[in-house]
PDB file of C-alpha atoms and ligand atoms in Angstrom:
ATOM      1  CA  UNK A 481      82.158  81.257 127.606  1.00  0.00           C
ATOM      2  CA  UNK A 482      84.621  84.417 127.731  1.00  0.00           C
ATOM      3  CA  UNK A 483      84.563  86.531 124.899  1.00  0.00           C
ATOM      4  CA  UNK A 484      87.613  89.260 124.067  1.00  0.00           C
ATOM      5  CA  UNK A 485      86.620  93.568 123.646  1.00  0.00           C
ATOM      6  CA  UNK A 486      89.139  95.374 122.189  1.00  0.00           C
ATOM      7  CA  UNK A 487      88.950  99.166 121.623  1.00  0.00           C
ATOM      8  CA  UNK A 488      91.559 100.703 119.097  1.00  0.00           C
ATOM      9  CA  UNK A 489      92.301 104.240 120.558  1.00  0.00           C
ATOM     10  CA  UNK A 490      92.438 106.902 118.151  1.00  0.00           C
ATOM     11  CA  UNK A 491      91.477 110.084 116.552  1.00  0.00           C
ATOM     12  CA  UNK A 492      88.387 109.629 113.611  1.00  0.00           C
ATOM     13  CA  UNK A 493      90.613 111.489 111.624  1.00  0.00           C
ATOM     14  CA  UNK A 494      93.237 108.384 111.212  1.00  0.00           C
ATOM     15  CA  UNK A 495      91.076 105.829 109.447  1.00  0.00           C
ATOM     16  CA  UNK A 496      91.818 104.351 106.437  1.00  0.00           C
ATOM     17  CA  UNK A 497      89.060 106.256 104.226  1.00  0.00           C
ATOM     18  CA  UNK A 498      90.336 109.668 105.408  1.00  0.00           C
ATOM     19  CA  UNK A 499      94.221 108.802 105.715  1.00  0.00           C
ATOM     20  CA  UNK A 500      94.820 110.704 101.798  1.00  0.00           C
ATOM     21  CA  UNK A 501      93.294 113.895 103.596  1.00  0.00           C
ATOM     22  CA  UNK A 502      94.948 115.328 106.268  1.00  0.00           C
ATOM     23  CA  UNK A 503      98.789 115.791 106.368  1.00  0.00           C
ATOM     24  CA  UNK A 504     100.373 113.659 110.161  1.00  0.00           C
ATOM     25  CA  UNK A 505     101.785 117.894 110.637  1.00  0.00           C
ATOM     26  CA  UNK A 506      97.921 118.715 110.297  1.00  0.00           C
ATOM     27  CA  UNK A 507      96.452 116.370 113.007  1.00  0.00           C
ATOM     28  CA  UNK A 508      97.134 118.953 115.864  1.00  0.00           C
ATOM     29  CA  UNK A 509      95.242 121.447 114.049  1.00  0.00           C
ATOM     30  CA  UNK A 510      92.142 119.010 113.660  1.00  0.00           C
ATOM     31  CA  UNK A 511      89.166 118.903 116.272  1.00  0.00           C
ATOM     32  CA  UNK A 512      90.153 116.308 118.972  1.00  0.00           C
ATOM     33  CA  UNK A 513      86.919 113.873 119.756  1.00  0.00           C
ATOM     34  CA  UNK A 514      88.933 111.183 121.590  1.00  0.00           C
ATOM     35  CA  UNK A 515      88.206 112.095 125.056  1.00  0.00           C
ATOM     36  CA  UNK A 516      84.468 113.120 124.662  1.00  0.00           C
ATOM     37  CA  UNK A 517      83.755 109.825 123.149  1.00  0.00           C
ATOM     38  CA  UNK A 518      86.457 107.621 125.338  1.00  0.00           C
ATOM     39  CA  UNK A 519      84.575 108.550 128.500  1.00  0.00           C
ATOM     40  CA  UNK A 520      81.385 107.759 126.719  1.00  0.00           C
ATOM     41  CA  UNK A 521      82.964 103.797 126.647  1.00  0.00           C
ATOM     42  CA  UNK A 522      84.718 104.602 129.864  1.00  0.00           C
ATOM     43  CA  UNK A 523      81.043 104.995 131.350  1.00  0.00           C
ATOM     44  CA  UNK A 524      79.418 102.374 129.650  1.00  0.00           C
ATOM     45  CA  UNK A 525      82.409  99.863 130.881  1.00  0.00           C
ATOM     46  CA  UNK A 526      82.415 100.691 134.498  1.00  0.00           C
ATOM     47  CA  UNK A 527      78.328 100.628 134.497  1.00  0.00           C
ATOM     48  CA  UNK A 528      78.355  96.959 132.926  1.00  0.00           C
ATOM     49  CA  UNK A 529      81.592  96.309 134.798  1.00  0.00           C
ATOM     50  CA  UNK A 530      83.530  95.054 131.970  1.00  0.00           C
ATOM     51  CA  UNK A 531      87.097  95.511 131.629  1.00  0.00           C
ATOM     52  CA  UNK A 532      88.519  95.788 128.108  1.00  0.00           C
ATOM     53  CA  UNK A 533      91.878  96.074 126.434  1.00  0.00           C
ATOM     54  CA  UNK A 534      92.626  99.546 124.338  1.00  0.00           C
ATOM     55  CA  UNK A 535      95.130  99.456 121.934  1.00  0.00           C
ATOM     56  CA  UNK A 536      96.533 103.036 122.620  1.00  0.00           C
ATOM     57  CA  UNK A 537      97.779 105.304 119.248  1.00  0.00           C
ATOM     58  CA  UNK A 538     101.072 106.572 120.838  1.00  0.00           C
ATOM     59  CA  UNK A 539     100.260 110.386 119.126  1.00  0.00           C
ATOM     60  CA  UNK A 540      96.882 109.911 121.118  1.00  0.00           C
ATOM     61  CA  UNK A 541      98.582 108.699 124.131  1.00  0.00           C
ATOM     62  CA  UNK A 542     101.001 111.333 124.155  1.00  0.00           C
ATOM     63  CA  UNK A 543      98.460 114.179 123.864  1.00  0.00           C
ATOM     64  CA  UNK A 544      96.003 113.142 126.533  1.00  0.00           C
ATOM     65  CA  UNK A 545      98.153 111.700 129.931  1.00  0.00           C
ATOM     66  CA  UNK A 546      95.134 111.984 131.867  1.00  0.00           C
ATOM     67  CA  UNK A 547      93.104 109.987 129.752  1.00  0.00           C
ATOM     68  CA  UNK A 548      95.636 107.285 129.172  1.00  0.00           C
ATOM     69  CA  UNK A 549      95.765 107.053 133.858  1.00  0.00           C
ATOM     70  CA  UNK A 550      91.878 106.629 133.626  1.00  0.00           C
ATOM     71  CA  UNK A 551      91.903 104.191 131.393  1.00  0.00           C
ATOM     72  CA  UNK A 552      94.828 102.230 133.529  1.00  0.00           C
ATOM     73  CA  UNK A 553      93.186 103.320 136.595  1.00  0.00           C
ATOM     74  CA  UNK A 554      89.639 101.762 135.539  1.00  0.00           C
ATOM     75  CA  UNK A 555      91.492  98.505 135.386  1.00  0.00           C
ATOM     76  CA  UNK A 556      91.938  97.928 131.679  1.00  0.00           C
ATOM     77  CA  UNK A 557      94.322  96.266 129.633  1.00  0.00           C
ATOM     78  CA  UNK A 558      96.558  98.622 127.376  1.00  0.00           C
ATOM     79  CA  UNK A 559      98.104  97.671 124.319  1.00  0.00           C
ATOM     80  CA  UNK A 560      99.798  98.651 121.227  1.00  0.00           C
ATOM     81  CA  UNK A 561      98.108 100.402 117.910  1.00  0.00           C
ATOM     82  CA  UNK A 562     101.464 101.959 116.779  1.00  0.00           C
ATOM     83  CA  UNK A 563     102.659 105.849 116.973  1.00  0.00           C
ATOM     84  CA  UNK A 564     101.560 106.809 113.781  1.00  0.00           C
ATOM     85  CA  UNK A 565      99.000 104.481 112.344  1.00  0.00           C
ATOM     86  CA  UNK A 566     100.946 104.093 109.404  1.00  0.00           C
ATOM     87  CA  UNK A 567      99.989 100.438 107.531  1.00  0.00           C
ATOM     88  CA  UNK A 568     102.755  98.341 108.244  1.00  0.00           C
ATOM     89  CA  UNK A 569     102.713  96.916 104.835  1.00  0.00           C
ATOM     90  CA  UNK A 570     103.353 100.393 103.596  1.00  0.00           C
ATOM     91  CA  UNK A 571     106.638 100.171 106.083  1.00  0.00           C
ATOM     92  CA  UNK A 572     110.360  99.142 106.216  1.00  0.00           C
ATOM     93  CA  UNK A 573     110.970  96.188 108.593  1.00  0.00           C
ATOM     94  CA  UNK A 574     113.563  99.464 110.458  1.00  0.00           C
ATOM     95  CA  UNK A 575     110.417 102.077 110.195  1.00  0.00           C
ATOM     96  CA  UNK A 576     107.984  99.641 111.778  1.00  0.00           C
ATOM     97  CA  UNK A 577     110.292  99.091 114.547  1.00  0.00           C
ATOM     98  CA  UNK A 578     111.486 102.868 115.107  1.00  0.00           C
ATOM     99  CA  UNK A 579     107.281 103.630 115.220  1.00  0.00           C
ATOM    100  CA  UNK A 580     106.797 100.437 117.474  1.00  0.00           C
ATOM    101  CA  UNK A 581     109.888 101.533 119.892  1.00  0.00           C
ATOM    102  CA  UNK A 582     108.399 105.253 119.909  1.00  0.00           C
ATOM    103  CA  UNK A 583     104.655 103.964 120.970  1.00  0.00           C
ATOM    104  CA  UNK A 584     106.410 101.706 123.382  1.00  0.00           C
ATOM    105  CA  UNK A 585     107.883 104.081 125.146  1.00  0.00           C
ATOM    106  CA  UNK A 586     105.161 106.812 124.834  1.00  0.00           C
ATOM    107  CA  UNK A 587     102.522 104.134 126.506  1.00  0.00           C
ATOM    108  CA  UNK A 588     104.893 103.264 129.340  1.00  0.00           C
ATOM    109  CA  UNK A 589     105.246 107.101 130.279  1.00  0.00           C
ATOM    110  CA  UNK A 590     101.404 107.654 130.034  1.00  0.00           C
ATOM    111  CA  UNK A 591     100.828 104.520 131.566  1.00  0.00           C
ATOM    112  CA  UNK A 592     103.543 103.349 133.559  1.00  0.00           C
ATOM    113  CA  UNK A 593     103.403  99.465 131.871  1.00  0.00           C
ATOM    114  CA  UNK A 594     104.818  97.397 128.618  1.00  0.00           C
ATOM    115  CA  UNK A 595     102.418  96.515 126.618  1.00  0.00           C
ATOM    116  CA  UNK A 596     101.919  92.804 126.075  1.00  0.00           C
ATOM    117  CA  UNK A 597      99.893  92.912 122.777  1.00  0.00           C
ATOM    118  CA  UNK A 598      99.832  94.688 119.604  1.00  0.00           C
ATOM    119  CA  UNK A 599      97.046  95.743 116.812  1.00  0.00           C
ATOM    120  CA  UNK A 600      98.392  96.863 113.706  1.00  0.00           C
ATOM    121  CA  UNK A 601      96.396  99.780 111.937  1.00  0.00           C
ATOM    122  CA  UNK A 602      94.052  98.966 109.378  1.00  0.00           C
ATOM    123  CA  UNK A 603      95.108  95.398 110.263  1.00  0.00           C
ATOM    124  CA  UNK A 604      98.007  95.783 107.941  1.00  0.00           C
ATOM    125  CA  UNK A 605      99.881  92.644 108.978  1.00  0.00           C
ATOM    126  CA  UNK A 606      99.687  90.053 106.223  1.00  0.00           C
ATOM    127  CA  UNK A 607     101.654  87.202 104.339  1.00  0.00           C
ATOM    128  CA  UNK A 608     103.650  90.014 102.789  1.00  0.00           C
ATOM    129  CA  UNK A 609     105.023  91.405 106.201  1.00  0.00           C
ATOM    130  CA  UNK A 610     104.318  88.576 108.365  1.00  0.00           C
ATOM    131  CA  UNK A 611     108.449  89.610 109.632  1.00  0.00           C
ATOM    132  CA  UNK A 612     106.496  91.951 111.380  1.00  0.00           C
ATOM    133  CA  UNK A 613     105.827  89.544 114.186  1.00  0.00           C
ATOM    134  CA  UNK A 614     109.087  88.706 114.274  1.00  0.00           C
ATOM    135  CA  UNK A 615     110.086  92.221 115.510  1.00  0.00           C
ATOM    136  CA  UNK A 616     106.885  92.350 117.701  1.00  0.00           C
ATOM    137  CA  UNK A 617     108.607  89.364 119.489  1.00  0.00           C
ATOM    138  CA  UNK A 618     111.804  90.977 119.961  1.00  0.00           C
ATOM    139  CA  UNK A 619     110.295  93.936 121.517  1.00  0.00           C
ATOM    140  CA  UNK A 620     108.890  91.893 123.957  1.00  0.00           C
ATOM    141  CA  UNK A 621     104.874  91.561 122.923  1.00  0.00           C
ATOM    142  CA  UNK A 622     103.444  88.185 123.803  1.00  0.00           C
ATOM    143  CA  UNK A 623     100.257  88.588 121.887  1.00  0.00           C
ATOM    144  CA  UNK A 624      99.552  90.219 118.365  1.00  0.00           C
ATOM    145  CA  UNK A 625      96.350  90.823 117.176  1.00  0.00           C
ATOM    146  CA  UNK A 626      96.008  92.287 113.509  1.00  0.00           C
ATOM    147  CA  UNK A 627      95.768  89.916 110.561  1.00  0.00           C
ATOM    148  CA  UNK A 628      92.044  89.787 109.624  1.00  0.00           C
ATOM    149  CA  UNK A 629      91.413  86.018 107.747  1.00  0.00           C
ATOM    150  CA  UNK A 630      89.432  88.202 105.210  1.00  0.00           C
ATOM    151  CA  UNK A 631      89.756  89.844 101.578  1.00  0.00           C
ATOM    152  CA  UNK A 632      89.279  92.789 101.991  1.00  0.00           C
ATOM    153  CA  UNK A 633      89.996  96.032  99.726  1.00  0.00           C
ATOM    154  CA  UNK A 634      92.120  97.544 102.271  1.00  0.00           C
ATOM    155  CA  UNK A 635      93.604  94.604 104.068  1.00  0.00           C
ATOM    156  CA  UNK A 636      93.391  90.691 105.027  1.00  0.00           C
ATOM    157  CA  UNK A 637      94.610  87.874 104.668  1.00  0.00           C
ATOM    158  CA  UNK A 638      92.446  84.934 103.593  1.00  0.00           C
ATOM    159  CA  UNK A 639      95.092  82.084 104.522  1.00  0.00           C
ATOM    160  CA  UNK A 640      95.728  83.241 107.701  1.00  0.00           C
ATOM    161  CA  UNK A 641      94.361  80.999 110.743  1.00  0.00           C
ATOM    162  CA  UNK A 642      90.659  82.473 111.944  1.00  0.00           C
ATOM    163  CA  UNK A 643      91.241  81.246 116.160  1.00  0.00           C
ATOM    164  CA  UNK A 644      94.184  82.093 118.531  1.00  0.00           C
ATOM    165  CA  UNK A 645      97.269  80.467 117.849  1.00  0.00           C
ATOM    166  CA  UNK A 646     101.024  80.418 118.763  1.00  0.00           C
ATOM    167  CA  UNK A 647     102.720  81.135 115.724  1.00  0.00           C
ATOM    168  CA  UNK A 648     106.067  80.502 114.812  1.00  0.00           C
ATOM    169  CA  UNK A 649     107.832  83.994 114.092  1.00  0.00           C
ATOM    170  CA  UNK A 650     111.490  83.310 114.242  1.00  0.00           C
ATOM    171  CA  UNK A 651     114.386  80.603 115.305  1.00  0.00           C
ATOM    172  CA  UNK A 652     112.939  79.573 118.758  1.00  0.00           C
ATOM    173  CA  UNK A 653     110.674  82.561 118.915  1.00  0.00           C
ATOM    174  CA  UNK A 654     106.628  82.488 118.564  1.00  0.00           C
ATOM    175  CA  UNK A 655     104.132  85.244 119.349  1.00  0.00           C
ATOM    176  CA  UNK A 656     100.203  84.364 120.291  1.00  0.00           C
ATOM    177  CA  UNK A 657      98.071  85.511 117.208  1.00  0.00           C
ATOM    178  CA  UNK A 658      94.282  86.259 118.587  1.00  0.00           C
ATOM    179  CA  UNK A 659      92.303  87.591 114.950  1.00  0.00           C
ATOM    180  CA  UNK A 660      89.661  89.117 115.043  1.00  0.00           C
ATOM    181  CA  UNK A 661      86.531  86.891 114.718  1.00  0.00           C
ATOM    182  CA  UNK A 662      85.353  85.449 111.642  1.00  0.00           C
ATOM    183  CA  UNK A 663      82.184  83.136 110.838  1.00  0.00           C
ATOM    184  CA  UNK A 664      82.417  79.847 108.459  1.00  0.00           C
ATOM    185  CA  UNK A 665      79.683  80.737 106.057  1.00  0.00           C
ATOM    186  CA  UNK A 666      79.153  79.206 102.693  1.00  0.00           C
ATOM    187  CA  UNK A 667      82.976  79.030 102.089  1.00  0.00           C
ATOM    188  CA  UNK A 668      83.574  82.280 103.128  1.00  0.00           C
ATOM    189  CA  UNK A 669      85.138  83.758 106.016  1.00  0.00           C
ATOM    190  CA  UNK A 670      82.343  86.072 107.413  1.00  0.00           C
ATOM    191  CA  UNK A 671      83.743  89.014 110.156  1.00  0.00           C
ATOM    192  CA  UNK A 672      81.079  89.389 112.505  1.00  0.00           C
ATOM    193  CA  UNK A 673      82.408  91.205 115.463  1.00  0.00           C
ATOM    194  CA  UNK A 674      83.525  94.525 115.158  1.00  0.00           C
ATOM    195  CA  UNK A 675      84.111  97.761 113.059  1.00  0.00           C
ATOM    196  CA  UNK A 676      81.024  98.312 110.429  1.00  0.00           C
ATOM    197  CA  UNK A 677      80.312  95.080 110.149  1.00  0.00           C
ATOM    198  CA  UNK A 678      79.302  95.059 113.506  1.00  0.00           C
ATOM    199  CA  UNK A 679      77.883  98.102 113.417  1.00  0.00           C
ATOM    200  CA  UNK A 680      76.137  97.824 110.227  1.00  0.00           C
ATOM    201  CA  UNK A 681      74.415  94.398 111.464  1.00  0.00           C
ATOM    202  CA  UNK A 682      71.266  93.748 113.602  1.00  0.00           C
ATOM    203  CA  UNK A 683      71.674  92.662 116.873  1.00  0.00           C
ATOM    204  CA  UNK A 684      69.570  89.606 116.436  1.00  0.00           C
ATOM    205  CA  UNK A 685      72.605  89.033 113.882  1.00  0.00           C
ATOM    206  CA  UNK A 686      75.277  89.765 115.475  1.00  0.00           C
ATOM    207  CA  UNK A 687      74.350  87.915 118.867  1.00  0.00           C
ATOM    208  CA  UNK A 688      73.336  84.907 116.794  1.00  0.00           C
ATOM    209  CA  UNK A 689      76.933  85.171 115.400  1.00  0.00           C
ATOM    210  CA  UNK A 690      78.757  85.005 118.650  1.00  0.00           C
ATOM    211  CA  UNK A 691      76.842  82.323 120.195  1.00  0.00           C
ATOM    212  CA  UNK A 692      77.600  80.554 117.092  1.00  0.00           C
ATOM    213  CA  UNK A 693      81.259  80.770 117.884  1.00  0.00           C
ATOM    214  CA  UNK A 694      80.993  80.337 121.359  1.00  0.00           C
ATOM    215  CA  UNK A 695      78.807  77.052 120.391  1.00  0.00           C
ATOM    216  CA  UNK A 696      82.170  76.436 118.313  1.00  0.00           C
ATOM    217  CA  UNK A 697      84.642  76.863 121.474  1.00  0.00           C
ATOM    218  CA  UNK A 698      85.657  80.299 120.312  1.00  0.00           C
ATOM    219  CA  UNK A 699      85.432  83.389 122.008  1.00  0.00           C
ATOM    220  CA  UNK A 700      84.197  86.531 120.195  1.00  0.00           C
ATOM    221  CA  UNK A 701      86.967  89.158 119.791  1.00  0.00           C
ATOM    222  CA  UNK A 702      85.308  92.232 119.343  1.00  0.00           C
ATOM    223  CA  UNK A 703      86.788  95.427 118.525  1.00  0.00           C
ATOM    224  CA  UNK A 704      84.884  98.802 118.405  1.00  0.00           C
ATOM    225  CA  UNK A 705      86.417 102.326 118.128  1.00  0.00           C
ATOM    226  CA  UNK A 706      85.875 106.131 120.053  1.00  0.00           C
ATOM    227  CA  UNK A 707      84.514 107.657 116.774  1.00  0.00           C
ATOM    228  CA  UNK A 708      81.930 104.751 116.118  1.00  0.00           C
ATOM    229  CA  UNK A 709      80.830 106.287 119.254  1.00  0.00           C
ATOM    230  CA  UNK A 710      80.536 110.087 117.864  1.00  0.00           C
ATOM    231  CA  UNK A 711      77.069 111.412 118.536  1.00  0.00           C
ATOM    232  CA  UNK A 712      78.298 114.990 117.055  1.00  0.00           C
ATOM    233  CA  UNK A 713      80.876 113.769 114.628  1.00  0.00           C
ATOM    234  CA  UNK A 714      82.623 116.320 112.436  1.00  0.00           C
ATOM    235  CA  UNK A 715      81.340 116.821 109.361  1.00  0.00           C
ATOM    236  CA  UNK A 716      83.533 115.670 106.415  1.00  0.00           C
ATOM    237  CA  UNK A 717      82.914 117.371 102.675  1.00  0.00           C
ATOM    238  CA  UNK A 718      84.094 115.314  99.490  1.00  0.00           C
ATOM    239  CA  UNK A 719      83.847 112.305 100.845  1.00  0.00           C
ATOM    240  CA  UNK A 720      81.754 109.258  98.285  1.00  0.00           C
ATOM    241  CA  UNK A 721      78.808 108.524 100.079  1.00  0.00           C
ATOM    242  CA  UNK A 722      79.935 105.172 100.094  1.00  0.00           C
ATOM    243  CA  UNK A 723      82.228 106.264 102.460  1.00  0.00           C
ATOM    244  CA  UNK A 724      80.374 108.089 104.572  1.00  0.00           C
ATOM    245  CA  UNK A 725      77.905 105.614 105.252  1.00  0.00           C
ATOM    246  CA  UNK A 726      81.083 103.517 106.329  1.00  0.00           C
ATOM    247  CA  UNK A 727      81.623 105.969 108.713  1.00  0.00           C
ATOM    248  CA  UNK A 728      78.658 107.829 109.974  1.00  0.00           C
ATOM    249  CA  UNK A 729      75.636 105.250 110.043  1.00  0.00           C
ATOM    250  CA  UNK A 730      73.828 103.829 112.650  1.00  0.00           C
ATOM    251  CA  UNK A 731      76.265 106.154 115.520  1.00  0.00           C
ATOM    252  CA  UNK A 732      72.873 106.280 117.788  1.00  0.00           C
ATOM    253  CA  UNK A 733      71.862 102.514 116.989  1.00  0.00           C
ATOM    254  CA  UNK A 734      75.085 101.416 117.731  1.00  0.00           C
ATOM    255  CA  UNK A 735      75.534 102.845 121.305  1.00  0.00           C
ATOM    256  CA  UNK A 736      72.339 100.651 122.161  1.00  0.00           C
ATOM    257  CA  UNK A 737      74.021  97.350 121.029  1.00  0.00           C
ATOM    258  CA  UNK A 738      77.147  97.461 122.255  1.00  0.00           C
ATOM    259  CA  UNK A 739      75.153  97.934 125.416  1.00  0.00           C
ATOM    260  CA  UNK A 740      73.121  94.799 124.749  1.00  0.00           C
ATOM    261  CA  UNK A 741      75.988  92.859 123.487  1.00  0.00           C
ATOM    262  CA  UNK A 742      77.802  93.409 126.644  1.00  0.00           C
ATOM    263  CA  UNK A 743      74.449  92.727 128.851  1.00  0.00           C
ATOM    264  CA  UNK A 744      73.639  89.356 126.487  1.00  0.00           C
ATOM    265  CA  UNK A 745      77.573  87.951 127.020  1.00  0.00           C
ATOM    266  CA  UNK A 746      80.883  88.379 128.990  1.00  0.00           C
ATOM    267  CA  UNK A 747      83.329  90.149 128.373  1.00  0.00           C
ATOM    268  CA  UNK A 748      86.976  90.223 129.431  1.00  0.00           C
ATOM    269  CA  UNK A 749      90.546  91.857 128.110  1.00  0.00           C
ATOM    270  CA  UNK A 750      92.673  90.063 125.850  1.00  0.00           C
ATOM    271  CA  UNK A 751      95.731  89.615 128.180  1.00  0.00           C
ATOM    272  CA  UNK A 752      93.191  87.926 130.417  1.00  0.00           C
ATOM    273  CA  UNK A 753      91.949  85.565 128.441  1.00  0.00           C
ATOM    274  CA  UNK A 754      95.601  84.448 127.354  1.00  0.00           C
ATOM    275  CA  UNK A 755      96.565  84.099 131.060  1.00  0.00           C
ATOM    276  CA  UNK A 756      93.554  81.535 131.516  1.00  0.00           C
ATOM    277  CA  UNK A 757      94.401  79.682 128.549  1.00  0.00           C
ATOM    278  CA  UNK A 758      97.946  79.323 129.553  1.00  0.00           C
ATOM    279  CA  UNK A 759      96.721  77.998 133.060  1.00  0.00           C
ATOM    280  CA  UNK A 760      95.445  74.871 130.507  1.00  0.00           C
ATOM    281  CA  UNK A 761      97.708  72.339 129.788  1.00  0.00           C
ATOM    282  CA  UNK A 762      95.820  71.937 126.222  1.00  0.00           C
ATOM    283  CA  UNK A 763      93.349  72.929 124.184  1.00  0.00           C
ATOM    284  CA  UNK A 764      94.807  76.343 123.223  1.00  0.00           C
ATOM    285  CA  UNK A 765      92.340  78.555 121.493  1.00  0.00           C
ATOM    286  CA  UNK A 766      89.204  75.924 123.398  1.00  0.00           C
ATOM    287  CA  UNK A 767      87.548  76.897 126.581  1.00  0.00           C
TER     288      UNK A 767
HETATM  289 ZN1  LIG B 992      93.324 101.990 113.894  1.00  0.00          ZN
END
């Protein structure tokens, strides 16, 4: 069984717990970690020989051309995490697609491609926006990837379907929707695969999880970020602890079980996956 990694690519100053901080005009003033801890995953990748897709930040991709060719050059998928990493549901249906249009085009001078899929930040695609897809489809992505079947404070959406699926976006018009991977557990839609709650779990857990789903015909789509990575992150003061432990824990442990996760099971970028499945006359979303 083929699972999905995903790797959002951007600064640790973007996410959501941080976003009331710092100014957009101060982010060029802030330490850059991005490349440090993208070659870190660069490394690990080409040792396991994985290949992955990153959902490039168009301000990141902008900033760091030479980064953006490695990544291309190592043979892995690039897609779409917006310019900004504004929440879409915080958007204008116009906004989002001025900020989609901009990443576009930053990604295909960095990178010299289109980018087939999308990942909205903070997975702020939901039943209130879901015309988002809509304009994701008329820019041309075949894939999205960003509403989480979860509650969650900052985002989810517990209606919406938990395996890939070809939704219906439009008059004649439908986009691939791959979520990010939940568990059926005691009526509740568990995430298992990525951001804290991967990183917050033991392996034993988490590898119990995706054979679970793999046992279930689904692949694992995991999703991991550069600053998870951060083995000298920059210190943040004020922050709750609560949120610190979000961000900060288990760095070291984490390296190790990516590691192991991507020894234990294969791996293989979204667009790839999606090109298999449509090689199969049925049984979308089964391998
Ligand atoms: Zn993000």
């Amino acid at each position: 069984m083929r699972n999905v990694l995903t790797v959002d690519l951007e600064e640790w100053f973007v996410v959501e717990i941080l976003s009331d901080r710092f100014d957009r005009e101060q982010w060029q003033k802030l330490p850059s970690r991005i490349e440090d801890n993208t070659y870190l995953l660069l490394e690990l990748f080409e040792r396991k020989r994985v290949s992955a897709t990153f959902f490039l930040l168009g301000w990141v991709a902008e900033r760091h051309p030479q980064l953006m060719k490695d990544i291309v050059g190592a043979g892995h998928e690039v897609g779409c995490h917006s310019y900004w990493h504004r929440r879409v549901d915080e958007l204008t249906q116009e906004e989002f697609r001025e900020d989609t249009i901009r990443a576009i085009d930053v990604i295909g001078e960095t990178c010299g491609v289109k980018p087939d899929g999308y990942r909205a930040p903070s997975w702020s695609i939901n039943s209130s926006n879901i015309w988002a897809l809509e304009t994701l489809f008329d820019l041309g992505f075949k894939y999205d990837s960003s509403v989480f079947p979860v509650k969650h404070d900052f985002y989810g959406d517990l209606n919406a379907p938990r395996e890939l699926v070809r939704l219906e976006v439009g008059k004649e018009k439908s986009l691939l929707e791959f979520p990010p991977s939940t568990v059926r557990l005691f009526g509740k839609n568990l995430p298992v695969a990525g951001g804290g709650y991967l990183r917050h779990s033991p392996y034993w857990y988490s590898s119990m999880m995706v054979r679970r789903l793999n046992r279930d015909g689904q692949p694992a789509m995991v999703y991991v970020h550069p600053w998870e990575f951060d083995l000298d992150p920059p210190k943040i003061d004020g922050i709750g602890m609560r949120d610190r432990f979000r961000q900060h824990s288990s760095i070291k442990s984490f390296h190790r079980k990516l590691e192991r996760l991507l020894d234990e099971f294969t791996f293989i970028p979204v667009g790839t996956y999606i090109e298999h499945m449509n090689r199969r006359p049925i049984g979308f979303g089964r391998e």
